[in-house]
mmCIF file of C-alpha atoms and ligand atoms in Angstrom:
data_model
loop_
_atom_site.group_PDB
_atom_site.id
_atom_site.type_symbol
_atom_site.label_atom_id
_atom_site.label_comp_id
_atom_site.label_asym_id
_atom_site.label_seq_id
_atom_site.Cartn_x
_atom_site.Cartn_y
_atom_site.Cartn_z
ATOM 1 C CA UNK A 1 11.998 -12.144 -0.770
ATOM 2 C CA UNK A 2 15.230 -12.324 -2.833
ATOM 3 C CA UNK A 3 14.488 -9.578 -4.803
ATOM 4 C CA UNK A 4 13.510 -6.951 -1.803
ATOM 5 C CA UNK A 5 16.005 -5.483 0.575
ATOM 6 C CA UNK A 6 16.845 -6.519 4.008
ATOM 7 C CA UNK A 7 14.554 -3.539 5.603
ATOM 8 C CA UNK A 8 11.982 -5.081 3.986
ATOM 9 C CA UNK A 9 8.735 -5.787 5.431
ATOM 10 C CA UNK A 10 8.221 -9.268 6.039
ATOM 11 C CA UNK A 11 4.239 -10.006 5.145
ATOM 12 C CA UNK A 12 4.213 -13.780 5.489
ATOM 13 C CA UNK A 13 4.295 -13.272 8.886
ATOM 14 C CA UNK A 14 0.460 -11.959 8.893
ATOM 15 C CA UNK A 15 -0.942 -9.619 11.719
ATOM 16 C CA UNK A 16 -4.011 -11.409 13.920
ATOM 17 C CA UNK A 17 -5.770 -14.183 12.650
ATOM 18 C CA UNK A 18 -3.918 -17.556 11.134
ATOM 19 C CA UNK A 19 -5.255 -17.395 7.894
ATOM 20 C CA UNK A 20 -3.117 -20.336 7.001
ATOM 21 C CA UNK A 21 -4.732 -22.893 9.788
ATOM 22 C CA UNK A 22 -8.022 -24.093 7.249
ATOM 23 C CA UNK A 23 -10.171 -24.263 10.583
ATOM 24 C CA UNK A 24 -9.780 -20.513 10.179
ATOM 25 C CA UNK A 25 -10.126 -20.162 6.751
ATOM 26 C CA UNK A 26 -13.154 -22.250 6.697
ATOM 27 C CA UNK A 27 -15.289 -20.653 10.033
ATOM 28 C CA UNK A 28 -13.892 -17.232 8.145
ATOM 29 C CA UNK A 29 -15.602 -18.226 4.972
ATOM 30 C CA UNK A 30 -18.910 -18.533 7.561
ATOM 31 C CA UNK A 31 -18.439 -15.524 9.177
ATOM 32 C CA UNK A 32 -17.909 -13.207 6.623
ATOM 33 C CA UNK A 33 -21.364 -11.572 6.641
ATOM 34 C CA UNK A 34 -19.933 -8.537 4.632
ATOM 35 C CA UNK A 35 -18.950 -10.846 1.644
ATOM 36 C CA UNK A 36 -21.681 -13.006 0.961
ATOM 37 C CA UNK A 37 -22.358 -13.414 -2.843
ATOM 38 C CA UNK A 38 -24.950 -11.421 -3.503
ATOM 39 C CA UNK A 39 -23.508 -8.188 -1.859
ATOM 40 C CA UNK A 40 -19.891 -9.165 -3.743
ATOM 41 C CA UNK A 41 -22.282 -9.073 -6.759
ATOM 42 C CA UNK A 42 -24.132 -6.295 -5.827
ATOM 43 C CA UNK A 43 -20.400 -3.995 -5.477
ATOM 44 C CA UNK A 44 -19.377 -6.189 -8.989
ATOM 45 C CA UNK A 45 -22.178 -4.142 -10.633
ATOM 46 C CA UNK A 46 -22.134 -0.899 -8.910
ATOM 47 C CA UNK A 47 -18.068 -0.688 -10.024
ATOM 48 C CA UNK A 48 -19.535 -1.022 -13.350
ATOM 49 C CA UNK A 49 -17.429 -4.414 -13.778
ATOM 50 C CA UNK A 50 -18.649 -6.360 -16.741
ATOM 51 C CA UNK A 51 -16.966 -8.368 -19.745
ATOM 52 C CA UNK A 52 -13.580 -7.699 -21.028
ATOM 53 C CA UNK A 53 -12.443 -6.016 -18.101
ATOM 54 C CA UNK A 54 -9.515 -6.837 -15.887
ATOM 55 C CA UNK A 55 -9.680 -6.732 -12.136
ATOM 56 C CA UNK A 56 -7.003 -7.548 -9.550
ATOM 57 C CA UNK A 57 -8.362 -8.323 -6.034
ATOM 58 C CA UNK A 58 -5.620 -8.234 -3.169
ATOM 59 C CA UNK A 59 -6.090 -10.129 -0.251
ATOM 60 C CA UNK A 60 -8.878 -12.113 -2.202
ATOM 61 C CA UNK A 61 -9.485 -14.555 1.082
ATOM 62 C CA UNK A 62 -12.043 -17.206 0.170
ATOM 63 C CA UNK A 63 -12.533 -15.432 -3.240
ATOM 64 C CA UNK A 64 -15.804 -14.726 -3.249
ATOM 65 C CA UNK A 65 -15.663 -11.145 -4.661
ATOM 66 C CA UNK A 66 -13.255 -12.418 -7.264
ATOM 67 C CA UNK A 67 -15.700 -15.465 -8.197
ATOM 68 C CA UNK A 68 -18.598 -12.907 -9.067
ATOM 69 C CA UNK A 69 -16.541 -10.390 -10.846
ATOM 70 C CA UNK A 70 -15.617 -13.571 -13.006
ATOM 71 C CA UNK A 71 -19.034 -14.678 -13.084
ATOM 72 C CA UNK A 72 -20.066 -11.066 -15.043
ATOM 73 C CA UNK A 73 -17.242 -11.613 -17.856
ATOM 74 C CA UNK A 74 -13.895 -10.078 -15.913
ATOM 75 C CA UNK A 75 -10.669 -11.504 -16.357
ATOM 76 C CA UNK A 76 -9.429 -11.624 -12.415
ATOM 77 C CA UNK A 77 -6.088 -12.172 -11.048
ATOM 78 C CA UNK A 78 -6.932 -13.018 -7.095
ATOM 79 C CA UNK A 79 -3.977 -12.556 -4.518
ATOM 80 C CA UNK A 80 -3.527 -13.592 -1.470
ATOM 81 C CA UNK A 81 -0.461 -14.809 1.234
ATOM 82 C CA UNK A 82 -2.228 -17.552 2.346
ATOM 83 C CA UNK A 83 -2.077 -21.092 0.403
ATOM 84 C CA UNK A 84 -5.169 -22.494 2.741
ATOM 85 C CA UNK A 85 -6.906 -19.266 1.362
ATOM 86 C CA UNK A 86 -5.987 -19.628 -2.482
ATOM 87 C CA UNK A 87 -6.998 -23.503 -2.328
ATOM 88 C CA UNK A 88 -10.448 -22.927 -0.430
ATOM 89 C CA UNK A 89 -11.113 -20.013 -3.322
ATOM 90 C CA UNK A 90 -10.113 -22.214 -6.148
ATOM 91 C CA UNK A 91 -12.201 -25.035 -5.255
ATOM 92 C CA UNK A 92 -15.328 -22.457 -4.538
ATOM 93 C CA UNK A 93 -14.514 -21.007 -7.865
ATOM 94 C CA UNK A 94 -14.729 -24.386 -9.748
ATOM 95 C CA UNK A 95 -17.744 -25.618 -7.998
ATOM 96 C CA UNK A 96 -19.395 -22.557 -9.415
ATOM 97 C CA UNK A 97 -17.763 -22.272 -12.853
ATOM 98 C CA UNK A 98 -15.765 -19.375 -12.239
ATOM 99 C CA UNK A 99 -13.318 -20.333 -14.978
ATOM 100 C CA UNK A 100 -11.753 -17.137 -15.643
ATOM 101 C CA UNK A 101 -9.324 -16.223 -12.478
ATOM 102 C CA UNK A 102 -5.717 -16.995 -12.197
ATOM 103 C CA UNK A 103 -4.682 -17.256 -8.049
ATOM 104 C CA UNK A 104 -1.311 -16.295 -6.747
ATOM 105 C CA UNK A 105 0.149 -16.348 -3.628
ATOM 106 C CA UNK A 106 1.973 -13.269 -2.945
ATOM 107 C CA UNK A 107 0.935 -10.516 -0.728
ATOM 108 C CA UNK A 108 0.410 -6.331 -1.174
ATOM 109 C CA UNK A 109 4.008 -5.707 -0.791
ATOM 110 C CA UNK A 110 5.353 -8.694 -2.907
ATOM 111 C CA UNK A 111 2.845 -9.376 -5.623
ATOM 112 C CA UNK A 112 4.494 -8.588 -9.081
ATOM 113 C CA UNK A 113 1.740 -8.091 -11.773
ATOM 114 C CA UNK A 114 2.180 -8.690 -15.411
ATOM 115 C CA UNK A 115 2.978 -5.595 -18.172
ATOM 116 C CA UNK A 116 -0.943 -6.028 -18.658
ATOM 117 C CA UNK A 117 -2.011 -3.178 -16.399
ATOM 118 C CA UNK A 118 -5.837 -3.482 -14.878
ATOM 119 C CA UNK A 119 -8.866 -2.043 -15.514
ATOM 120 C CA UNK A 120 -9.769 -2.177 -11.531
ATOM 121 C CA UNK A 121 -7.716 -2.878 -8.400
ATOM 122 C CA UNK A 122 -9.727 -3.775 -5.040
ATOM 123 C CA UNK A 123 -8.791 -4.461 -1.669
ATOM 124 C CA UNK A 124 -11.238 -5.318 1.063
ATOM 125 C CA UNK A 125 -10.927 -5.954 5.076
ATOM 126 C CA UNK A 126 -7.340 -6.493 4.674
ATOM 127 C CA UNK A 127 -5.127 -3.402 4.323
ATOM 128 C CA UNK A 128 -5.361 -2.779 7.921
ATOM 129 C CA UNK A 129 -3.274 -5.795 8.370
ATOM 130 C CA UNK A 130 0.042 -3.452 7.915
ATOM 131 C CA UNK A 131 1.415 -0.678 9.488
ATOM 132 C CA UNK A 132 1.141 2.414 7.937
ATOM 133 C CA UNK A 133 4.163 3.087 6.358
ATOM 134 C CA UNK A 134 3.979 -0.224 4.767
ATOM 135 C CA UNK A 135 -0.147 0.570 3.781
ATOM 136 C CA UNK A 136 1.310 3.517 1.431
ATOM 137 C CA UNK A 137 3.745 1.035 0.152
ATOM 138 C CA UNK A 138 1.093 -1.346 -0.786
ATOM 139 C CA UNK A 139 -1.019 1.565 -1.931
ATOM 140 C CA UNK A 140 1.808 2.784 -4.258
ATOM 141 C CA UNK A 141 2.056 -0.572 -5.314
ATOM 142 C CA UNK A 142 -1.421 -1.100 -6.543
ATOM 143 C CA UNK A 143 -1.699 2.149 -8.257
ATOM 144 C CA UNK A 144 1.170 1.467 -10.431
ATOM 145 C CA UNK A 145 -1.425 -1.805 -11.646
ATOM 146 C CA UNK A 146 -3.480 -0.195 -12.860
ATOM 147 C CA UNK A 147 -4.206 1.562 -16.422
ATOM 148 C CA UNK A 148 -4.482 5.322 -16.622
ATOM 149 C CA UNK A 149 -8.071 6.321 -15.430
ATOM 150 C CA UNK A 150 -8.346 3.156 -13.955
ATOM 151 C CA UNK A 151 -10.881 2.238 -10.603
ATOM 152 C CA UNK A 152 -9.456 1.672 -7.302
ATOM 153 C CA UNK A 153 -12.025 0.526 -4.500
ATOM 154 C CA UNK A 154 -10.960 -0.187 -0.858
ATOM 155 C CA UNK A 155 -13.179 -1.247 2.086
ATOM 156 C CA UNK A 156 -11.669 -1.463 5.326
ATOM 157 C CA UNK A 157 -11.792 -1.210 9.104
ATOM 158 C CA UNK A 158 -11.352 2.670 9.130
ATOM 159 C CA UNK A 159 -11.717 4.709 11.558
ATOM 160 C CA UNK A 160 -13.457 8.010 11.404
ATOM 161 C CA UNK A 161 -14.869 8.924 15.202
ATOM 162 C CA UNK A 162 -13.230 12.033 17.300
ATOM 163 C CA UNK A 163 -9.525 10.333 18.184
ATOM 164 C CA UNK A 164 -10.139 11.887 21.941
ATOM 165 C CA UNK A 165 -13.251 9.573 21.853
ATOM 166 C CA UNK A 166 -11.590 6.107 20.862
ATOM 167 C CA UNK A 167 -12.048 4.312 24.179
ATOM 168 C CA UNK A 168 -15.639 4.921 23.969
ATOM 169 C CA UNK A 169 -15.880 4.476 20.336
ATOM 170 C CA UNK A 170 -14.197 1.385 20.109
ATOM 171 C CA UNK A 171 -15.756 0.005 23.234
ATOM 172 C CA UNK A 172 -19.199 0.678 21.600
ATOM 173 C CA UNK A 173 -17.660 -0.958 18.251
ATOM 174 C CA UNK A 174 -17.078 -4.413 20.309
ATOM 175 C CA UNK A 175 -20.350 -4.472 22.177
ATOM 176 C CA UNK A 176 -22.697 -3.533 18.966
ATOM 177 C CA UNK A 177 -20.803 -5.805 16.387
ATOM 178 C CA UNK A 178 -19.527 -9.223 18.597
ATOM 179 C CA UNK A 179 -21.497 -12.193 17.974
ATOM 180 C CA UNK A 180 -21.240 -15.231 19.936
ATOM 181 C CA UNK A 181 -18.769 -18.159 18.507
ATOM 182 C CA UNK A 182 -20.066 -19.641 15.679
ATOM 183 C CA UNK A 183 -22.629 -17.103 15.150
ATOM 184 C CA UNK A 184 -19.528 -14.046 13.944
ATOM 185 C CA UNK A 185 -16.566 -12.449 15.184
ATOM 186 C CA UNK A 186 -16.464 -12.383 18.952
ATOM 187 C CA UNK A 187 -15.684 -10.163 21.429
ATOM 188 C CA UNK A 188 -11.924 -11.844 21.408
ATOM 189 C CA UNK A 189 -11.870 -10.872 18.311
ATOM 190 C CA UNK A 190 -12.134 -7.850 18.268
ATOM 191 C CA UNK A 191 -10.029 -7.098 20.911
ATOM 192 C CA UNK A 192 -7.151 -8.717 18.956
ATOM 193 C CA UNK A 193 -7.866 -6.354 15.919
ATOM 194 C CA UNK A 194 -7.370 -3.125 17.775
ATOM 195 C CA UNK A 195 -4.642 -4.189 20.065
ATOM 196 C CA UNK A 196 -2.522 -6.307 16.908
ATOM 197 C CA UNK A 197 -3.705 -5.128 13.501
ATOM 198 C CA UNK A 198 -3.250 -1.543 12.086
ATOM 199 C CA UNK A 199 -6.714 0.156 11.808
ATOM 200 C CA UNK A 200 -6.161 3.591 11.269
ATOM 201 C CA UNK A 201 -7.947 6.951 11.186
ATOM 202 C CA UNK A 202 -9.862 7.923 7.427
ATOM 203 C CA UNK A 203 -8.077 11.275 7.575
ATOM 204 C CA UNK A 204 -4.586 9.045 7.554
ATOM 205 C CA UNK A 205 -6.215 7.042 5.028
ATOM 206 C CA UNK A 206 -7.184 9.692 2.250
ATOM 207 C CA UNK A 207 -3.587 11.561 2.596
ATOM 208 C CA UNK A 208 -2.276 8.086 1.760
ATOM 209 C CA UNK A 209 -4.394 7.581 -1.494
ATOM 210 C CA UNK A 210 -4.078 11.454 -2.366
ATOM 211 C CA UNK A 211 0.053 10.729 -2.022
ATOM 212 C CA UNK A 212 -0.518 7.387 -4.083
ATOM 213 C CA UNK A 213 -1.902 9.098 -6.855
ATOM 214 C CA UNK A 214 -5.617 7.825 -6.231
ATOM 215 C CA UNK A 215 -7.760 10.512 -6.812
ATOM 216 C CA UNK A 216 -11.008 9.670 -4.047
ATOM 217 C CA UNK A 217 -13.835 10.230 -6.319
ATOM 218 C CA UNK A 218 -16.459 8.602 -3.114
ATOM 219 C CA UNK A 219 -15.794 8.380 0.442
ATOM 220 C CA UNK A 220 -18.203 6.615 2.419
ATOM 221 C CA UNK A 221 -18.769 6.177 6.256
ATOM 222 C CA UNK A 222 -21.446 3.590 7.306
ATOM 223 C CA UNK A 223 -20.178 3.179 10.094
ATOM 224 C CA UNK A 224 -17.121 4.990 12.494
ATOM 225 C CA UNK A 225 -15.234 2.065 12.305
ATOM 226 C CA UNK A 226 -16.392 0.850 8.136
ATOM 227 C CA UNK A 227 -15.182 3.341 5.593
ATOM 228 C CA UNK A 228 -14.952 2.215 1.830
ATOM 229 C CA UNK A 229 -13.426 4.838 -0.626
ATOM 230 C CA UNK A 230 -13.193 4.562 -4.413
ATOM 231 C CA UNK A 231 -10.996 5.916 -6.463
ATOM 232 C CA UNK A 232 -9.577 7.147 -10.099
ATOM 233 C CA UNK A 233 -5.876 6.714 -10.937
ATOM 234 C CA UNK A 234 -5.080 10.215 -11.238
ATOM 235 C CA UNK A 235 -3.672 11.701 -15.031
ATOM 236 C CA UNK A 236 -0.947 13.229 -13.051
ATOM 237 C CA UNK A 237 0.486 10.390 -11.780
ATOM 238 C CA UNK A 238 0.907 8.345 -14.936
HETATM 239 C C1 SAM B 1 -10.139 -10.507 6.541
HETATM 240 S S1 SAM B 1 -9.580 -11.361 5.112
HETATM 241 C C2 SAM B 1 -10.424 -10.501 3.819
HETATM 242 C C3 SAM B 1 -10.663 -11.344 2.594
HETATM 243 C C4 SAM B 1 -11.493 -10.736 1.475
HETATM 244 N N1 SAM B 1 -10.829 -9.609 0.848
HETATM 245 C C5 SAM B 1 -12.882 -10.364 1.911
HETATM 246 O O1 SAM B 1 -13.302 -9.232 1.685
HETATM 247 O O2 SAM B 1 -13.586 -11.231 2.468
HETATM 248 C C6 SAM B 1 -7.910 -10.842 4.984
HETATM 249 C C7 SAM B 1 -7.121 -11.590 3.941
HETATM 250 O O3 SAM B 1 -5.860 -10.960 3.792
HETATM 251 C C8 SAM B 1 -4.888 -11.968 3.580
HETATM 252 N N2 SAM B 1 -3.572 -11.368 3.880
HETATM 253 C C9 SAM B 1 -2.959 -11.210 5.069
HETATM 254 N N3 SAM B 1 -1.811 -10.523 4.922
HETATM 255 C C10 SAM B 1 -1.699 -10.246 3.592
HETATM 256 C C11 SAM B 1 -0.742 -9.572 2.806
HETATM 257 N N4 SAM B 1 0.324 -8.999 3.359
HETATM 258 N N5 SAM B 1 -0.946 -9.476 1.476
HETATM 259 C C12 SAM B 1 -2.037 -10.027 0.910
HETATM 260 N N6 SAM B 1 -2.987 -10.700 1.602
HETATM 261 C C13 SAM B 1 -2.821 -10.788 2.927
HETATM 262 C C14 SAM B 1 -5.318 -13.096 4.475
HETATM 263 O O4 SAM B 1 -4.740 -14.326 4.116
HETATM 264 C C15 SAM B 1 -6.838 -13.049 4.277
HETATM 265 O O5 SAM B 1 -7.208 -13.854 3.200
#
């Protein structure tokens, strides 16, 4: 943090979940029904990533988005604050031959990325983890990554019900989506999330990309509390 002023947000000290205890980074790994390898692969080709391409994924966790965009030719830097993370990604990533992805550990607000700016920077269930201000900073942050015209995707915990309905909203959120232990993210868990990370509304959201020069080119809402958006870094922010 040397480099960063004293006001600055401190992001090794991470919101909910101890990514850095490998119990958690391993039942994570388990859990993580949204990021199996064939849907990772699945969003790989449907951002039209292929060979020659540069991606940046931020907050990689267990890697297995970055492993398949390596897997179709891209040259992937994967980024995460948690060592336990990095080390569980790299040894997934050699088991499979996913030879082309260089792992840092650094977080939204501290990564520093080369002069090579990227074809495509994602982020997925992991902005949430910071307040807002500090999501614009991050969002600033990756914009500046990436080449003119370049693809921004995120995927979050977004919210996009009524605000004067979020007690029965996110009550309905918990008791469709907890799983018992072992089987997915309980009830406990969920809790946590909306009383200790920063899940915000999708209107918030889109002013925040708009501001960061991310033109939204798709917004999508499968659920009230899933949003993904992608994105075009606009020509008038270069
Ligand atoms: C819920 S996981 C999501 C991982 C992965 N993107 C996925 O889709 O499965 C959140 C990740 O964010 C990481 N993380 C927490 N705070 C961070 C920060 N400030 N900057 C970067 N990564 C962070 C955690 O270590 C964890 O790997």
């Amino acid at each position: 943090m040397a480099s960063f002023p004293a006001w600055y947000f401190d992001e090794s000290k991470m919101a909910g979940i101890d990514f850095e205890d490998i119990a958690q980074v391993e039942a994570f790994d388990r859990r993580q029904a949204s990021s199996t390898p064939e849907k990772e692969q699945a969003l790989v080709r449907r951002l039209g990533i292929s060979s020659g391409h540069t991606v940046i994924d931020l907050a990689a966790g267990t890697g297995t988005f970055a492993i398949q965009a390596s897997l179709n030719g891209a040259s992937v830097d994967a980024v995460d604050i948690s060592q336990s993370m990095l080390a569980y990604a790299r040894s997934k990533a050699q088991k499979v031959g996913a030879t082309n992805i260089n792992f840092h550990q650094a977080g939204f607000l501290t990564y520093k990325h080369n002069n090579n700016l990227a074809d495509f920077v994602i982020t997925k269930a992991a902005l949430h983890i910071l307040p807002d201000f500090w999501k614009i900073v991050a969002l600033v942050r990756m914009a500046a990554m990436l080449k003119p015209g370049g693809i921004f995707y995120l995927r979050d915990v977004i919210f996009s019900f009524p605000p004067a309905e979020y007690e029965t909203s996110i009550n309905d959120w918990i008791e469709r989506s907890a799983k018992p232990k072992d089987e997915g993210w309980t009830v406990q868990d969920y809790q946590m999330h909306v009383r200790e990370e920063h899940s915000t509304f999708a209107w918030i959201i889109q002013g925040m990309l708009t501001r960061a020069g991310l033109e939204i080119t798709e917004a999508n809402y499968p659920t009230p509390t899933l949003a993904e958006f992608l994105c075009i870094k606009s020509v008038s922010s270069i």
